[in-house]
Amino acid sequence: MKKNIFLTTLFLIFACAHAFAQCPPGNVTLTTQAEVNQFLVNYPNCTSVSGHLQIGPATQFTPSNIIDLSPLENITNVSGNLYIQNNGSLQNINGLQIETVGGWLFIGGDDNINTNLQLTNLNGLSSLASVAEDIYISYNSVLTDISALQHTTFMPLDGYGLTIINNPALAVCNLPNFCTYLSNPAGSFPRNISGNLAECINEVAVAEACGISLCPPGNVTFTTQTQVDQFIIDYPNCTQINGYVAIGNQVQNLNGLSNITEITVSIDAGNATALVNINGLSNLTNVGQDVQFINTPLTNIDGLSSLTNIVGSVVFANNIALTNVNGLSSLTGIGGFLSIGDNTALTNVNGLSSLTGIGGFLSIGGNAALTNVDGLSSLTSLGSYLFFENNAALTNLDGLSNLESITHDIYIVDNIALSDISALQNTTFGPYDGYGLTITGNTALAVCNLPNFCTYLANSSDTHPRIIAGNLAECINEEAVAAACDAMGVDDFNNIEVTAYPNPVQSVLTLSSSNEISNITIVNMLGQKVLSANVRSTEAQMDLRALPAGSYFVKVSAGQAVKTIRILKQ
């Protein structure tokens, strides 16, 4: 009997000791100070919670009198989530010694009513080394310091990631680990930062305090539409791409770039054969180097309407559906060259009406439907050569009438409908790299004896190269142009000042000169004389009502001096 009593007592002692050495199974919820205190009594040796640990009631409507968490100081691991929420009297959490959380960390509340009303800091979590999932800090009305979390690693899950919202006294969020997290793409590393104070007021403020960019580093290449669409998700606050942007042949639109205002290097859609619109670039104002759209099905480039400056070059080539370049209407300068080639549906370049200067060459070729270049009327200078080739419908170059200087050559070749190049008569140019003045294969062009061309041709071909052939009438070859120049008295064309008005003219043209005018001859664009008059006056009038509408040259002679003026008869 005594032996049985001894064994029974021993079993009870062992059972009690074993029970006190264990932790409660599953989740632990503590909503009052009494429950917190009792936990230590019931589980004095408990170091790990196998489920969630909730400190505070589920909602703010259930009163909580918890003020001291030191009875939980033995707990070092929470396998599930850690919730510290809806504690109106809790001023600190200094009693905690938790090192790892296997789920996510939640401090505060999840609605529009502030919770943890007196909690000012998270110093009790300074031992927390890792949170397996998200960190969520919200609606803590007097929380000012979260620096205790600066050594805590965490990873995003369930779309939350790093959430710091509506903590109206919290001004500093640029913890090193938070900064590292924010440097990753938002699509893979979600974040929600708002409603806080100062440098913690939103994601942009935190990123600036961290000294990080909210954009990808360097160049960006989009090979698929999915990558373009994902860009604005990954970088919702990115406005500047610090590198080039390359567009691949599976990209259909650029809507994912709608926040971008600057690309510091280039945008290269060099073979974007699926690209149907670029409206996503509507906020782009500056490109640091080149813009290229080649082999695309674009019908317009309206998405570039905010672009004001391109430091490098612009290429629009082989975009067979492109009908206009109106999207460049805000562009005032191009630092490099402008090349518009093989856009077979392009009818005009009116969208370039604000362009005043091109740092390199201007090349317009292979645009079968282009009838005029009137859109270049503001252009005054080219830093290299002028190139027009194989524009089958182009009839004149009137849009270049304000072009004052071309640093290098003029190359006008195989424009079969081109009949008038007189707009270039006031343009200075010079020989370069063996080309000089090239005018060939323009089978409707009959007049080439522009005063500046004549002056150029008066020089030796050794220093001023020229190729003139395959054109019409007085422009058929170099000899014909030279003869037309001689007939015009080119040597003296700048010796007198003559004004002609009105121009355009409907009926009577008045010519006024500081010298006495002796002869007036009017020729058409084929070089044929249509009117002439001998006068002896500094002012004379010519009745042009019988002439068909069109462009004409008026040659005014004053003694041995000659001045030629181009007019338009309406």
Coordinates of C-alpha atoms in Angstrom, one line a residue:
M1 CA 0.0 0.0 0.0
K2 CA 2.7 2.5 0.9
K3 CA 4.5 1.7 -2.3
N4 CA 1.4 2.4 -4.4
I5 CA 0.9 5.8 -2.5
F6 CA 4.5 6.7 -3.2
L7 CA 4.2 5.9 -6.9
T8 CA 1.0 7.8 -7.3
T9 CA 2.5 10.9 -5.6
L10 CA 5.6 10.6 -7.8
F11 CA 3.5 10.5 -10.9
L12 CA 1.5 13.6 -9.9
I13 CA 4.7 15.5 -9.2
F14 CA 6.1 14.5 -12.6
A15 CA 2.9 15.3 -14.4
C16 CA 2.7 18.8 -12.8
A17 CA 6.3 19.5 -13.6
H18 CA 5.9 18.4 -17.2
A19 CA 2.8 20.5 -17.5
F20 CA 4.5 23.7 -16.3
A21 CA 7.4 23.0 -18.7
Q22 CA 5.2 23.1 -21.8
C23 CA 3.6 25.9 -23.7
P24 CA -0.1 26.0 -24.7
P25 CA -0.8 24.4 -28.0
G26 CA -1.8 26.5 -31.0
N27 CA -2.7 30.2 -30.8
V28 CA -2.4 32.3 -27.7
T29 CA -4.7 35.3 -27.2
L30 CA -4.2 37.7 -24.2
T31 CA -6.7 40.5 -23.9
T32 CA -6.3 41.7 -20.3
Q33 CA -3.5 42.3 -17.9
A34 CA -4.7 39.4 -15.7
E35 CA -4.4 37.0 -18.6
V36 CA -0.8 38.2 -19.3
N37 CA 0.1 37.7 -15.7
Q38 CA -1.5 34.3 -15.6
F39 CA 0.4 33.1 -18.6
L40 CA 3.7 33.2 -16.6
V41 CA 2.0 31.4 -13.8
N42 CA 0.6 28.7 -16.0
Y43 CA 3.7 28.4 -18.3
P44 CA 6.7 29.6 -16.5
N45 CA 9.1 27.8 -18.8
C46 CA 7.4 28.5 -22.1
T47 CA 9.7 30.0 -24.7
S48 CA 7.9 29.3 -27.9
V49 CA 4.3 29.8 -29.1
S50 CA 3.4 27.3 -31.7
G51 CA 0.7 29.4 -33.3
H52 CA -0.2 33.1 -33.3
L53 CA 0.4 35.4 -30.3
Q54 CA -2.2 38.1 -30.0
I55 CA -1.7 40.8 -27.3
G56 CA -4.9 42.8 -27.1
P57 CA -8.5 42.3 -28.2
A58 CA -9.5 41.7 -31.8
T59 CA -11.3 45.1 -32.0
Q60 CA -10.9 48.5 -30.3
F61 CA -14.5 48.2 -29.0
T62 CA -13.4 45.6 -26.4
P63 CA -11.6 47.4 -23.5
S64 CA -8.0 46.3 -22.8
N65 CA -6.2 47.2 -19.6
I66 CA -2.8 45.7 -20.5
I67 CA 0.0 47.9 -19.3
D68 CA 2.9 45.4 -18.7
L69 CA 4.3 42.7 -21.0
S70 CA 7.2 41.6 -18.8
P71 CA 5.4 38.3 -17.8
L72 CA 6.0 37.3 -21.4
E73 CA 9.7 37.9 -21.2
N74 CA 10.6 34.2 -21.6
I75 CA 9.0 33.9 -25.1
T76 CA 11.7 34.0 -27.8
N77 CA 9.8 32.5 -30.7
V78 CA 6.3 32.9 -32.2
S79 CA 5.7 30.4 -34.9
G80 CA 2.7 32.2 -36.3
N81 CA 1.8 35.9 -36.4
L82 CA 2.5 38.4 -33.7
Y83 CA -0.3 40.9 -33.0
I84 CA 0.0 43.9 -30.7
Q85 CA -3.3 45.7 -31.1
N86 CA -6.1 47.7 -29.6
N87 CA -4.3 48.4 -26.3
G88 CA -5.5 51.8 -25.1
S89 CA -3.4 51.8 -21.9
L90 CA -0.1 50.2 -23.1
Q91 CA 2.7 52.7 -23.0
N92 CA 5.6 50.4 -23.9
I93 CA 6.4 46.8 -24.8
N94 CA 9.7 46.6 -23.0
G95 CA 9.1 43.2 -21.4
L96 CA 9.3 41.3 -24.7
Q97 CA 12.4 39.3 -25.7
I98 CA 11.0 37.8 -28.9
E99 CA 13.7 36.9 -31.5
T100 CA 11.8 35.3 -34.3
V101 CA 8.3 35.5 -35.8
G102 CA 7.3 32.8 -38.2
G103 CA 4.4 34.8 -39.7
W104 CA 3.9 38.5 -39.9
L105 CA 4.2 41.4 -37.4
F106 CA 1.1 43.5 -36.8
I107 CA 1.2 46.5 -34.5
G108 CA -1.9 48.8 -34.3
G109 CA -5.3 48.4 -35.9
D110 CA -6.9 47.8 -39.2
D111 CA -9.6 50.5 -39.5
N112 CA -10.0 54.3 -39.2
I113 CA -9.9 54.4 -35.4
N114 CA -6.5 54.8 -33.7
T115 CA -5.4 52.0 -31.5
N116 CA -2.5 51.4 -29.1
L117 CA -3.3 54.9 -27.9
Q118 CA -0.3 55.4 -25.6
L119 CA 2.4 53.4 -27.3
T120 CA 5.3 55.7 -28.2
N121 CA 8.0 53.3 -29.3
L122 CA 8.7 49.6 -30.1
N123 CA 11.9 49.3 -28.0
G124 CA 10.6 46.0 -26.6
L125 CA 11.2 44.4 -30.1
S126 CA 14.9 45.3 -30.2
S127 CA 15.8 41.6 -30.0
L128 CA 13.6 40.7 -33.0
A129 CA 15.9 39.4 -35.6
S130 CA 13.5 38.0 -38.2
V131 CA 9.9 38.2 -39.3
A132 CA 9.2 35.5 -41.9
E133 CA 6.5 37.5 -43.7
D134 CA 5.2 41.1 -43.6
I135 CA 5.4 44.1 -41.2
Y136 CA 2.2 46.0 -40.7
I137 CA 2.2 49.2 -38.5
S138 CA -1.0 51.2 -38.5
Y139 CA -3.2 53.5 -36.5
N140 CA -0.9 54.1 -33.5
S141 CA -1.7 57.7 -32.5
V142 CA 1.4 58.6 -30.5
L143 CA 4.0 56.2 -32.0
T144 CA 7.2 58.2 -32.7
D145 CA 9.9 55.6 -32.8
I146 CA 10.1 52.3 -34.7
S147 CA 13.9 52.1 -34.8
A148 CA 13.9 48.9 -32.7
L149 CA 13.0 47.1 -35.9
Q150 CA 16.1 48.2 -37.8
H151 CA 17.8 44.8 -37.5
T152 CA 14.7 42.8 -38.4
T153 CA 14.7 40.8 -41.6
F154 CA 11.3 40.3 -43.3
M155 CA 9.9 39.2 -46.6
P156 CA 6.6 40.1 -48.4
L157 CA 3.6 37.8 -48.5
D158 CA -0.1 38.1 -49.3
G159 CA 0.3 41.5 -51.0
Y160 CA 1.2 43.5 -47.8
G161 CA 5.0 43.6 -47.6
L162 CA 5.9 46.8 -45.7
T163 CA 2.8 48.7 -44.5
I164 CA 3.2 51.9 -42.4
I165 CA 0.0 53.9 -42.4
N166 CA -1.8 56.5 -40.3
N167 CA 0.7 56.8 -37.5
P168 CA 0.3 60.7 -37.3
A169 CA 3.3 61.2 -34.9
L170 CA 5.8 59.0 -36.8
A171 CA 8.3 61.0 -38.7
V172 CA 11.2 58.6 -39.3
C173 CA 10.9 55.4 -41.3
N174 CA 14.3 55.2 -43.1
L175 CA 15.6 52.2 -41.2
P176 CA 18.4 50.5 -43.1
N177 CA 16.4 47.3 -43.6
F178 CA 13.4 49.3 -44.7
C179 CA 15.5 51.2 -47.2
T180 CA 16.9 47.9 -48.6
Y181 CA 13.4 46.6 -49.0
L182 CA 12.2 49.7 -50.8
S183 CA 15.0 49.6 -53.3
N184 CA 13.4 46.5 -54.8
P185 CA 10.6 46.6 -57.4
A186 CA 7.2 47.3 -55.8
G187 CA 5.5 44.5 -57.8
S188 CA 7.6 41.9 -56.0
F189 CA 8.1 43.8 -52.7
P190 CA 4.7 45.6 -52.0
R191 CA 4.6 48.7 -49.8
N192 CA 2.0 51.0 -48.5
I193 CA 3.3 54.1 -46.7
S194 CA 1.0 57.0 -46.1
G195 CA -0.7 59.1 -43.4
N196 CA 2.4 59.5 -41.3
L197 CA 4.6 62.6 -40.6
A198 CA 7.5 64.4 -42.3
E199 CA 10.0 62.0 -43.9
C200 CA 7.6 59.1 -43.3
I201 CA 4.6 60.7 -44.9
N202 CA 4.7 58.5 -48.0
E203 CA 6.9 56.2 -50.0
V204 CA 8.6 59.0 -51.9
A205 CA 9.6 60.8 -48.7
V206 CA 11.0 57.6 -47.2
A207 CA 12.9 56.8 -50.4
E208 CA 14.5 60.3 -50.4
A209 CA 15.4 59.9 -46.8
C210 CA 17.0 56.6 -47.7
G211 CA 18.9 58.1 -50.5
I212 CA 17.5 55.6 -53.0
S213 CA 15.8 56.0 -56.4
L214 CA 12.4 54.7 -57.0
C215 CA 13.4 53.9 -60.5
P216 CA 15.4 50.9 -61.9
P217 CA 19.1 51.5 -62.1
G218 CA 20.5 52.1 -65.6
N219 CA 19.1 50.8 -68.9
V220 CA 15.7 49.2 -69.3
T221 CA 14.8 46.7 -72.0
F222 CA 11.2 45.7 -72.7
T223 CA 11.0 42.5 -74.8
T224 CA 7.3 41.8 -74.0
Q225 CA 4.1 43.7 -73.3
T226 CA 3.9 42.1 -69.9
Q227 CA 7.2 43.8 -68.9
V228 CA 5.9 47.2 -70.0
D229 CA 2.7 46.7 -68.0
Q230 CA 4.6 45.5 -65.0
F231 CA 6.9 48.6 -65.0
I232 CA 4.3 51.0 -63.5
I233 CA 3.5 48.4 -60.9
D234 CA 7.1 47.8 -59.9
Y235 CA 8.0 51.5 -60.1
P236 CA 4.8 53.5 -59.5
N237 CA 6.7 56.7 -58.5
C238 CA 9.4 56.5 -61.2
T239 CA 9.5 59.6 -63.4
Q240 CA 13.1 59.4 -64.8
I241 CA 14.9 56.5 -66.5
N242 CA 18.6 56.9 -66.1
G243 CA 19.7 55.1 -69.2
Y244 CA 18.3 54.0 -72.5
V245 CA 14.9 52.4 -73.1
A246 CA 14.8 49.6 -75.7
I247 CA 11.5 48.4 -77.1
G248 CA 11.3 44.8 -78.5
N249 CA 9.2 43.3 -81.2
Q250 CA 6.5 41.9 -79.0
V251 CA 5.6 45.2 -77.3
Q252 CA 2.2 46.7 -78.5
N253 CA 1.9 49.9 -76.4
L254 CA 3.9 51.9 -73.8
N255 CA 1.1 52.6 -71.4
G256 CA 3.2 51.3 -68.5
L257 CA 5.6 54.3 -69.0
S258 CA 2.9 56.9 -68.4
N259 CA 4.7 58.5 -65.4
I260 CA 8.0 58.9 -67.2
T261 CA 9.0 62.6 -67.9
E262 CA 12.7 62.1 -68.8
I263 CA 14.9 59.4 -70.4
T264 CA 18.5 60.4 -69.8
V265 CA 19.9 58.4 -72.8
S266 CA 17.9 57.1 -75.7
I267 CA 14.6 55.5 -76.6
D268 CA 15.2 52.8 -79.2
A269 CA 12.2 51.2 -80.9
G270 CA 14.5 49.9 -83.6
N271 CA 12.5 46.9 -84.6
A272 CA 9.3 47.2 -82.7
T273 CA 7.1 45.5 -85.3
A274 CA 4.1 45.1 -83.0
L275 CA 4.1 48.7 -81.6
V276 CA 0.7 50.2 -82.5
N277 CA 0.7 53.3 -80.2
I278 CA 3.0 55.2 -77.9
N279 CA 0.5 57.3 -76.0
G280 CA 2.1 56.0 -72.8
L281 CA 4.9 58.5 -73.4
S282 CA 2.6 61.5 -73.2
N283 CA 4.4 63.0 -70.2
L284 CA 7.9 62.6 -71.7
T285 CA 9.5 66.1 -72.0
N286 CA 13.2 65.3 -72.5
V287 CA 15.4 62.7 -74.1
G288 CA 19.1 62.9 -73.4
Q289 CA 20.3 61.4 -76.6
D290 CA 18.5 59.6 -79.5
V291 CA 14.9 58.8 -80.4
Q292 CA 14.4 56.0 -82.9
F293 CA 11.2 54.4 -84.2
I294 CA 12.0 51.9 -87.0
N295 CA 9.9 49.2 -88.6
T296 CA 6.8 49.9 -86.5
P297 CA 3.1 49.8 -87.5
L298 CA 2.5 53.2 -85.9
T299 CA 0.0 55.5 -87.6
N300 CA 0.9 58.5 -85.5
I301 CA 3.4 59.6 -82.8
D302 CA 1.0 61.7 -80.8
G303 CA 2.4 60.2 -77.6
L304 CA 5.5 62.4 -78.0
S305 CA 3.4 65.7 -77.8
S306 CA 5.1 66.9 -74.6
L307 CA 8.7 66.3 -75.9
T308 CA 10.4 69.7 -76.1
N309 CA 14.1 68.8 -76.5
I310 CA 16.2 65.9 -77.9
V311 CA 19.9 66.3 -77.3
G312 CA 20.8 63.5 -79.7
S313 CA 19.3 62.4 -83.0
V314 CA 15.8 61.5 -84.3
V315 CA 15.1 58.7 -86.7
F316 CA 11.7 57.7 -88.1
A317 CA 12.2 55.0 -90.7
N318 CA 10.2 52.4 -92.5
N319 CA 7.0 53.0 -90.4
I320 CA 4.8 52.1 -93.3
A321 CA 1.5 53.3 -91.7
L322 CA 2.8 56.6 -90.3
T323 CA 0.8 59.4 -91.9
N324 CA 2.1 62.4 -89.9
V325 CA 4.6 63.5 -87.3
N326 CA 2.2 65.9 -85.4
G327 CA 3.3 64.4 -82.1
L328 CA 6.5 66.4 -82.4
S329 CA 4.7 69.8 -82.4
S330 CA 6.4 70.9 -79.2
L331 CA 9.9 70.0 -80.3
T332 CA 12.1 73.1 -80.7
G333 CA 15.6 71.7 -81.0
I334 CA 17.4 68.5 -82.1
G335 CA 21.0 68.3 -81.0
G336 CA 22.0 65.6 -83.5
F337 CA 20.5 64.7 -86.9
L338 CA 16.9 64.2 -88.1
S339 CA 16.2 61.4 -90.5
I340 CA 12.8 60.7 -91.9
G341 CA 13.0 57.8 -94.4
D342 CA 10.8 55.2 -96.1
N343 CA 7.6 56.1 -94.3
T344 CA 5.5 55.4 -97.4
A345 CA 2.2 56.8 -96.0
L346 CA 3.7 60.1 -94.6
T347 CA 2.1 63.0 -96.4
N348 CA 3.5 66.0 -94.5
V349 CA 5.9 67.0 -91.8
N350 CA 3.7 69.8 -90.3
G351 CA 4.4 68.5 -86.8
L352 CA 7.9 70.0 -87.0
S353 CA 6.6 73.5 -87.2
S354 CA 8.3 74.6 -83.9
L355 CA 11.7 73.2 -84.9
T356 CA 14.3 76.0 -85.3
G357 CA 17.6 74.2 -85.4
I358 CA 19.1 70.8 -86.1
G359 CA 22.7 70.2 -84.8
G360 CA 23.5 67.6 -87.5
F361 CA 22.1 66.7 -90.9
L362 CA 18.5 66.7 -92.2
S363 CA 17.7 63.6 -94.3
I364 CA 14.3 63.1 -95.9
G365 CA 14.2 60.2 -98.3
G366 CA 11.9 57.4 -99.6
N367 CA 8.7 59.0 -98.4
A368 CA 6.5 58.2 -101.4
A369 CA 3.4 60.2 -100.3
L370 CA 5.2 63.3 -99.0
T371 CA 4.1 66.3 -101.1
N372 CA 5.7 69.2 -99.2
V373 CA 7.9 70.1 -96.3
D374 CA 6.0 73.2 -95.3
G375 CA 6.2 72.0 -91.7
L376 CA 9.9 73.0 -91.6
S377 CA 9.1 76.7 -92.0
S378 CA 10.7 77.6 -88.7
L379 CA 14.0 75.9 -89.4
T380 CA 16.9 78.3 -89.7
S381 CA 20.1 76.2 -89.5
L382 CA 21.6 72.8 -90.0
G383 CA 24.9 71.7 -88.5
S384 CA 25.7 69.3 -91.3
Y385 CA 24.2 68.5 -94.7
L386 CA 20.8 68.6 -96.4
F387 CA 19.6 65.4 -98.0
F388 CA 16.5 64.8 -100.1
E389 CA 16.3 61.6 -102.1
N390 CA 13.5 59.6 -103.8
N391 CA 10.5 61.4 -102.4
A392 CA 8.2 60.6 -105.4
A393 CA 5.4 63.1 -104.7
L394 CA 7.5 66.0 -103.4
T395 CA 7.0 69.1 -105.6
N396 CA 8.8 71.9 -103.8
L397 CA 11.0 72.8 -100.9
D398 CA 9.1 75.9 -99.9
G399 CA 9.1 74.9 -96.2
L400 CA 12.9 75.6 -96.2
S401 CA 12.5 79.3 -97.2
N402 CA 13.8 80.4 -93.7
L403 CA 16.8 78.1 -93.8
E404 CA 19.8 80.4 -93.5
S405 CA 22.7 78.1 -93.2
I406 CA 23.8 74.6 -94.0
T407 CA 27.3 73.8 -92.6
H408 CA 28.1 71.2 -95.3
D409 CA 26.6 69.8 -98.5
I410 CA 23.3 69.9 -100.4
Y411 CA 22.1 66.6 -101.9
I412 CA 18.9 66.5 -103.9
V413 CA 18.5 63.3 -105.9
D414 CA 15.7 61.3 -107.6
N415 CA 12.8 63.3 -106.5
I416 CA 10.8 62.9 -109.7
A417 CA 8.0 65.4 -109.0
L418 CA 10.3 68.1 -107.6
S419 CA 10.0 71.3 -109.7
D420 CA 10.9 74.1 -107.4
I421 CA 13.9 74.4 -105.1
S422 CA 14.0 78.2 -105.0
A423 CA 13.4 78.2 -101.3
L424 CA 17.1 77.4 -100.8
Q425 CA 18.3 80.6 -102.7
N426 CA 19.2 82.4 -99.4
T427 CA 20.9 79.5 -97.8
T428 CA 24.6 79.4 -97.3
F429 CA 26.4 76.1 -97.6
G430 CA 29.8 74.6 -98.3
P431 CA 31.7 71.6 -99.7
Y432 CA 32.5 68.7 -97.4
D433 CA 34.0 65.2 -97.8
G434 CA 33.8 65.2 -101.6
Y435 CA 30.1 66.0 -102.1
G436 CA 29.4 69.7 -102.2
L437 CA 26.3 70.4 -104.4
T438 CA 24.6 67.3 -105.8
I439 CA 21.4 67.7 -107.9
T440 CA 20.6 64.6 -110.0
G441 CA 17.7 62.6 -111.3
N442 CA 15.0 65.2 -110.5
T443 CA 13.2 64.9 -113.8
A444 CA 10.8 67.8 -113.3
L445 CA 13.4 70.3 -112.0
A446 CA 14.2 72.9 -114.7
V447 CA 15.6 75.8 -112.7
C448 CA 18.8 75.5 -110.6
N449 CA 20.4 78.9 -111.1
L450 CA 19.7 80.1 -107.6
P451 CA 22.1 83.0 -106.8
N452 CA 23.9 81.0 -104.0
F453 CA 24.2 78.0 -106.3
C454 CA 25.7 80.2 -109.0
T455 CA 28.2 81.7 -106.6
Y456 CA 29.2 78.2 -105.5
L457 CA 29.6 77.0 -109.1
A458 CA 31.8 79.9 -109.9
N459 CA 34.5 78.3 -107.7
S460 CA 36.8 75.5 -108.9
S461 CA 35.3 72.0 -108.8
D462 CA 38.5 70.9 -107.1
T463 CA 37.5 72.8 -104.0
H464 CA 33.8 73.0 -104.6
P465 CA 32.6 69.5 -105.8
R466 CA 29.4 69.3 -107.8
I467 CA 27.3 66.7 -109.6
I468 CA 24.4 68.1 -111.7
A469 CA 22.8 65.7 -114.1
G470 CA 19.5 64.1 -115.1
N471 CA 17.3 67.0 -114.4
L472 CA 15.3 69.2 -116.8
A473 CA 16.0 72.1 -119.1
E474 CA 18.3 74.7 -117.6
C475 CA 19.0 72.3 -114.7
I476 CA 19.8 69.3 -117.0
N477 CA 23.6 69.4 -116.2
E478 CA 26.3 71.7 -114.8
E479 CA 26.9 73.5 -118.1
A480 CA 23.2 74.4 -118.4
V481 CA 23.1 75.8 -114.9
A482 CA 26.3 77.7 -115.5
A483 CA 24.8 79.3 -118.7
A484 CA 21.6 80.2 -116.8
C485 CA 23.8 81.8 -114.1
D486 CA 25.7 83.8 -116.6
A487 CA 22.5 85.1 -118.2
M488 CA 21.3 86.2 -114.8
G489 CA 24.4 88.3 -114.1
V490 CA 25.1 86.4 -111.0
D491 CA 28.4 88.2 -110.3
D492 CA 26.6 91.3 -109.3
F493 CA 23.5 89.9 -107.7
N494 CA 24.2 91.3 -104.2
N495 CA 25.2 94.7 -105.3
I496 CA 21.7 96.3 -105.0
E497 CA 18.8 96.2 -102.6
V498 CA 15.3 95.6 -104.1
T499 CA 12.0 95.1 -102.4
A500 CA 9.0 93.5 -104.0
Y501 CA 5.5 94.0 -102.6
P502 CA 2.9 92.7 -102.1
N503 CA 4.3 89.2 -102.0
P504 CA 2.2 87.0 -102.6
V505 CA 0.7 89.2 -105.2
Q506 CA -2.7 89.0 -107.0
S507 CA -2.5 91.8 -109.6
V508 CA 0.1 94.6 -109.5
L509 CA 3.6 94.0 -108.2
T510 CA 5.6 97.0 -107.1
L511 CA 9.4 96.9 -107.2
S512 CA 11.5 99.5 -105.3
S513 CA 15.2 100.0 -105.3
S514 CA 17.8 102.4 -104.0
N515 CA 19.4 102.3 -107.5
E516 CA 17.7 103.3 -110.7
I517 CA 16.0 100.2 -112.2
S518 CA 16.8 99.7 -115.9
N519 CA 15.1 96.3 -116.7
I520 CA 12.6 93.8 -115.1
T521 CA 12.3 90.2 -116.3
I522 CA 9.9 87.6 -114.9
V523 CA 10.6 83.9 -115.6
N524 CA 8.5 80.9 -114.6
M525 CA 9.8 77.7 -112.8
L526 CA 10.8 76.2 -116.1
G527 CA 13.1 79.2 -116.8
Q528 CA 10.9 80.6 -119.5
K529 CA 10.5 84.4 -119.7
V530 CA 6.9 85.4 -119.3
L531 CA 7.1 89.2 -118.9
S532 CA 9.7 91.9 -119.2
A533 CA 9.9 95.7 -119.1
N534 CA 12.5 98.5 -119.6
V535 CA 12.2 101.3 -117.1
R536 CA 14.2 104.3 -115.8
S537 CA 13.1 104.7 -112.2
T538 CA 13.8 103.6 -108.7
E539 CA 10.3 102.3 -108.5
A540 CA 8.3 100.3 -111.0
Q541 CA 5.1 98.3 -111.3
M542 CA 4.3 95.1 -113.2
D543 CA 0.7 94.0 -113.9
L544 CA 0.7 90.2 -113.3
R545 CA -3.1 89.5 -113.6
A546 CA -2.6 87.6 -116.8
L547 CA -0.1 85.1 -115.2
P548 CA -1.3 81.8 -113.9
A549 CA -0.9 81.3 -110.1
G550 CA 2.4 79.9 -109.1
S551 CA 6.0 80.7 -108.2
Y552 CA 8.1 83.1 -110.4
F553 CA 11.5 84.7 -110.4
V554 CA 11.8 88.4 -110.9
K555 CA 15.2 89.6 -112.2
V556 CA 15.8 93.3 -111.6
S557 CA 18.6 95.0 -113.4
A558 CA 20.1 98.3 -112.3
G559 CA 23.0 99.1 -114.6
Q560 CA 25.4 96.2 -114.4
A561 CA 24.0 94.9 -111.1
V562 CA 21.3 92.3 -111.0
K563 CA 19.0 91.1 -108.2
T564 CA 16.7 88.1 -108.4
I565 CA 13.6 87.8 -106.2
R566 CA 11.2 84.9 -105.9
I567 CA 7.5 85.8 -105.8
L568 CA 4.2 83.9 -105.5
K569 CA 1.3 84.8 -107.8
Q570 CA -2.1 84.0 -106.4

